[in-house]
Each structure stands twice: as C-alpha cells, then as structure tokens.
mmCIF file of C-alpha atoms in Angstrom:
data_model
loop_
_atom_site.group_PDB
_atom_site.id
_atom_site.type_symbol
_atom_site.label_atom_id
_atom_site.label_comp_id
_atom_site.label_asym_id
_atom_site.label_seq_id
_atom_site.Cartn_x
_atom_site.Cartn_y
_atom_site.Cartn_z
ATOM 1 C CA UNK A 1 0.000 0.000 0.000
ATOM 2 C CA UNK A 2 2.631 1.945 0.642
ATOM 3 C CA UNK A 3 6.655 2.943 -0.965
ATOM 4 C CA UNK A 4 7.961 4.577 2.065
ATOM 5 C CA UNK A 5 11.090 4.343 3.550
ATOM 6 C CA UNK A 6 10.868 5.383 6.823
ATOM 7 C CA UNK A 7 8.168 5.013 9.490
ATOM 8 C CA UNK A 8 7.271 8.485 9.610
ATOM 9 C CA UNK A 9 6.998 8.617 5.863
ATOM 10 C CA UNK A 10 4.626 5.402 5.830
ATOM 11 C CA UNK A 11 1.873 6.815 8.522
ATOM 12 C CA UNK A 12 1.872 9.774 6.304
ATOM 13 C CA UNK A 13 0.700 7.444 3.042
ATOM 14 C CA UNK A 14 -1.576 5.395 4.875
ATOM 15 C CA UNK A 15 -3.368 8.512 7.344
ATOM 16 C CA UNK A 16 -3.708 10.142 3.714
ATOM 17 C CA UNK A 17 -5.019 7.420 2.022
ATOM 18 C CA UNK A 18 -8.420 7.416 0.535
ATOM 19 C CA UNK A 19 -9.548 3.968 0.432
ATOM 20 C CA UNK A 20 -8.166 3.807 3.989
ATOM 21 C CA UNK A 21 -9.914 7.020 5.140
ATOM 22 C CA UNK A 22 -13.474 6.295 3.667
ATOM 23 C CA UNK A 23 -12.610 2.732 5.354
ATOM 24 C CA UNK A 24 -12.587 4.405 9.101
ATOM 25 C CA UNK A 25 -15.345 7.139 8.297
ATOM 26 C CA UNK A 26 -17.634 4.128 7.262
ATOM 27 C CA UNK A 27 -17.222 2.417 10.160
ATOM 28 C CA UNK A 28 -17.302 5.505 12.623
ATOM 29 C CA UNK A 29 -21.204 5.830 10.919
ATOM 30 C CA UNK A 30 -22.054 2.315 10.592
ATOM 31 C CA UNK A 31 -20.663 0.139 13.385
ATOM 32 C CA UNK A 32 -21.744 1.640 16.757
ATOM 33 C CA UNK A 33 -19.029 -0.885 18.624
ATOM 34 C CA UNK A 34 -16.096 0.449 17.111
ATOM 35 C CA UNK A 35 -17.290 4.111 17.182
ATOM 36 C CA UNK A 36 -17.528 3.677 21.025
ATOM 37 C CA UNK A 37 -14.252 1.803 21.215
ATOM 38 C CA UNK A 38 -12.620 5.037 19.381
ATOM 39 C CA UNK A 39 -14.411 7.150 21.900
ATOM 40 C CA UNK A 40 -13.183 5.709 24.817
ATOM 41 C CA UNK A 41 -9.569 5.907 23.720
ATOM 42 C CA UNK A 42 -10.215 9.503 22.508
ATOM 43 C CA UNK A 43 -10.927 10.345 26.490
ATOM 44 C CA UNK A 44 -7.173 9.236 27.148
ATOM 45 C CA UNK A 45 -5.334 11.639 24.602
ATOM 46 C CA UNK A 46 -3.334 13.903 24.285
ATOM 47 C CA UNK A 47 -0.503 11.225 23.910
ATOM 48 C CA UNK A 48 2.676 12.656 24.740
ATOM 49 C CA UNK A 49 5.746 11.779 23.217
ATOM 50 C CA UNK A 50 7.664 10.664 25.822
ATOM 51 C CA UNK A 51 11.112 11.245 24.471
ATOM 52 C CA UNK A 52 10.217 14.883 23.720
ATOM 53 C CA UNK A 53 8.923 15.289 27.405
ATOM 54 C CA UNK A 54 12.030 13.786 28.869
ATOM 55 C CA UNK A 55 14.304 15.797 26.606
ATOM 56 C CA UNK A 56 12.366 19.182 27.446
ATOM 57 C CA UNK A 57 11.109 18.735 31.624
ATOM 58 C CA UNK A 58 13.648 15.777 32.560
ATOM 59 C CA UNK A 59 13.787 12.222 32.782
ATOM 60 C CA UNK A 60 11.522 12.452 36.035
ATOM 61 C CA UNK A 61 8.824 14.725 34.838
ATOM 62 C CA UNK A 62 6.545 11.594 35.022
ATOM 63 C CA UNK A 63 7.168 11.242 38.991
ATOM 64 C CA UNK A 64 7.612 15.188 39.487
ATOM 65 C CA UNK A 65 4.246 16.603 37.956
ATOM 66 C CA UNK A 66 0.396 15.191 38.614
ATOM 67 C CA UNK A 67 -1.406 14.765 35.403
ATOM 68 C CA UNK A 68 -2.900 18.356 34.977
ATOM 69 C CA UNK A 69 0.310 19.667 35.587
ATOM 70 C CA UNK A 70 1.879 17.907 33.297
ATOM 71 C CA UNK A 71 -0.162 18.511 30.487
ATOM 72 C CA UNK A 72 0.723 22.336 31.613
ATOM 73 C CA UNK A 73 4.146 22.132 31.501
ATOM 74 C CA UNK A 74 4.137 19.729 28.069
ATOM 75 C CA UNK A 75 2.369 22.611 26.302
ATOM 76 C CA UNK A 76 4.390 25.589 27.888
ATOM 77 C CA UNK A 77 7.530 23.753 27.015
ATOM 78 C CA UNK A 78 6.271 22.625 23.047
ATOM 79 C CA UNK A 79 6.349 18.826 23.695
ATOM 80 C CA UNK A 80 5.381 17.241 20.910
ATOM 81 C CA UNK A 81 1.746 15.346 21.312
ATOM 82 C CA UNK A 82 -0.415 13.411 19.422
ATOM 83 C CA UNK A 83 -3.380 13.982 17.911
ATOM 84 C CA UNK A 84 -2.834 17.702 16.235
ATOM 85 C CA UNK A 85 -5.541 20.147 16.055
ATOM 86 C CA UNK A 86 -7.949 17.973 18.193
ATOM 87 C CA UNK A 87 -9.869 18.881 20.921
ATOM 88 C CA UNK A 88 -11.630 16.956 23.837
ATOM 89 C CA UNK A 89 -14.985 16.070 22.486
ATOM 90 C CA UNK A 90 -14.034 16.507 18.985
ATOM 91 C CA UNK A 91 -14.944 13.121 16.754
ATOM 92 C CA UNK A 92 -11.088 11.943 15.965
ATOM 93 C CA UNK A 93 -10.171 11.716 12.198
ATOM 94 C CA UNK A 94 -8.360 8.739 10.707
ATOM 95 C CA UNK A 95 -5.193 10.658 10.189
ATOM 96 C CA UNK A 96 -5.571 12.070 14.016
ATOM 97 C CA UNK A 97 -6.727 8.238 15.072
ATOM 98 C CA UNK A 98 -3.388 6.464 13.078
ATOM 99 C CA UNK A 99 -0.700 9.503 14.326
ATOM 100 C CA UNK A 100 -2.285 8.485 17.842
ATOM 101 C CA UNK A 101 -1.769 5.130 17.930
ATOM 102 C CA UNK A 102 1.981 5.660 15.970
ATOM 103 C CA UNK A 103 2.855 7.873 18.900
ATOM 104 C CA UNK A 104 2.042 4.589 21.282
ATOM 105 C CA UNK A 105 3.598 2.329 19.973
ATOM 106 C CA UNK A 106 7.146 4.471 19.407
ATOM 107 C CA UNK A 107 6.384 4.957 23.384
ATOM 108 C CA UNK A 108 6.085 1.217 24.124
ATOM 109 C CA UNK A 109 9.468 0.004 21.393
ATOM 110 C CA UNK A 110 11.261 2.939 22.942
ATOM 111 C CA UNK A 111 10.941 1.611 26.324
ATOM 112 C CA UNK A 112 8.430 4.434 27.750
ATOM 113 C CA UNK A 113 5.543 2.192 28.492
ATOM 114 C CA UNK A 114 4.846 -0.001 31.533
ATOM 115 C CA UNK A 115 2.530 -2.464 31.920
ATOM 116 C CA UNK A 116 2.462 -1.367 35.653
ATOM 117 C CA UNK A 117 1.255 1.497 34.746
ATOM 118 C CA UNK A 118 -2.748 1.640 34.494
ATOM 119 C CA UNK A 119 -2.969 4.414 31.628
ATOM 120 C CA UNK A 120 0.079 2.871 29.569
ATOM 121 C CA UNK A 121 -1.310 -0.215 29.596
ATOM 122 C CA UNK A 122 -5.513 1.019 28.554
ATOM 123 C CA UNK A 123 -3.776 2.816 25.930
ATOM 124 C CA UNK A 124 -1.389 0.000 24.798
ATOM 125 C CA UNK A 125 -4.637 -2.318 24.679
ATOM 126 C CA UNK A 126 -7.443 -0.001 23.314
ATOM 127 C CA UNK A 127 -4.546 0.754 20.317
ATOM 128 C CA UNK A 128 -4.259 -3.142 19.802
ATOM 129 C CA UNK A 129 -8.300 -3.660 19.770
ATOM 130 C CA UNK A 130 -8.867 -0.575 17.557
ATOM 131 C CA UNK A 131 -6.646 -1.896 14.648
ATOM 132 C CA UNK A 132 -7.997 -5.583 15.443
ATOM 133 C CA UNK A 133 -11.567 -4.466 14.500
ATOM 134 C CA UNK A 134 -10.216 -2.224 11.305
ATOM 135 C CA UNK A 135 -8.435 -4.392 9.943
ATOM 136 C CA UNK A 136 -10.893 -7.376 10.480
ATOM 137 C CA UNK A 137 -14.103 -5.173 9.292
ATOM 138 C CA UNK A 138 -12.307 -3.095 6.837
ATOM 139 C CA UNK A 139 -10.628 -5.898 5.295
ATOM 140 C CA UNK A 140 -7.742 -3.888 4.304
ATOM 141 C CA UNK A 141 -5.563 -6.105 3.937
ATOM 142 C CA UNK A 142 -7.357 -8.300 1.233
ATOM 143 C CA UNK A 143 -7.331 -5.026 -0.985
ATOM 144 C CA UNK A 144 -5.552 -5.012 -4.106
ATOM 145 C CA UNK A 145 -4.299 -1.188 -4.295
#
C-alpha cells in the first residue's frame, strides 16, 4: 500500500489514504461498537511523546508533575503530542486516530511504556483492539491497491 522508507513517511501514506480514510469514516457511521471503542480511547489523549517530554522537563517529569500539571508544563515547554488540532470532544479523524496510535507504539518500542502502569497499559490495549476491529471489518488487507 505503501513505498515509504521510513516510518514516519509510511503513517503519512496510509493517514492520507483514501480507500483507507473512507474505510474508518464508514465504520465511525455504521458500526456503533467500534465508534464507542474510538471514543473511549479519545478520552485518554493527548498522547505525549515521551522522548520529547524527557528531553524538554527531565527524565523524572513523570514522577515530578500530577497529570494536569503535566499537560501544563508539556504545552508551555512545546512537547510534541499526538493527535494535532484535536480537541476533547471533537470526533477523531483517521489521520488524528493512526498519528495516535503511531505515537504509542514508538512509546512502548522505545521503552516508555509499563505495563504497571494503568494508563500505559488502557492505551497500549485499546490501540491493539482498535486496529484488530479495522483491519478485520475493513478488510484492508485483502485489498488489491
């Protein structure tokens, strides 16, 4: 589906794809169950990029700040965050759903999530059951494009 050489370059194509896009929307209208899913995991974001946050409040900002402020702090400071231009409440986009999920799992392969830790791990799983259901409902991957 996609030519791209890096990671990065690859979410682009596929958050930009048509097929993929009219995919999601169709669902988010049509299949109540994975609308609510996408809900749910839309009540944990912003997702921070944890290397950015360590690089720009310290490797203990985790430990040193409560949630609120945190999320203070991360957007004093210009931490990079995923999804862009969204706001609580607001019905997430594919491109803002996929850059989400991206941002998770460079979190979790660059050793910044715990399964000890309760919101790491609902956003680790909710991430893993999202795609499940897309893929399986979308049937993306039987496509010929």
């Amino acid at each position: 589906m996609t030519d791209a050489a890096t990671d990065a370059e690859m979410i682009t194509a596929l958050a930009n794809h048509q097929r993929l896009t009219e995919a999601y929307n169709e669902l988010m209208g049509n299949a109540p169950d994975f609308r609510e899913k996408v809900e749910v995991f839309a009540t944990m974001w912003p997702v921070l990029n944890v290397r950015d946050v360590r690089r720009k409040l310290g490797r203990d900002a985790f430990w040193r700040f409560s949630r609120e402020e945190l999320m203070v702090e991360v957007l004093r400071q210009g931490v990079k965050l995923q999804p862009l231009d969204w706001a609580a409440g607001d019905t997430p986009t594919w491109p803002q759903l996929l850059r989400t999920i991206y941002t998770i799992r460079c979190n979790l392969f660059h050793g910044s999530k715990s399964p000890e830790n309760f919101r790491d791990h609902e956003l680790v799983v909710a991430s893993d059951h999202i795609l499940r259901m897309f893929i399986a409902r979308s049937a993306c991957f039987e496509w010929d494009d």
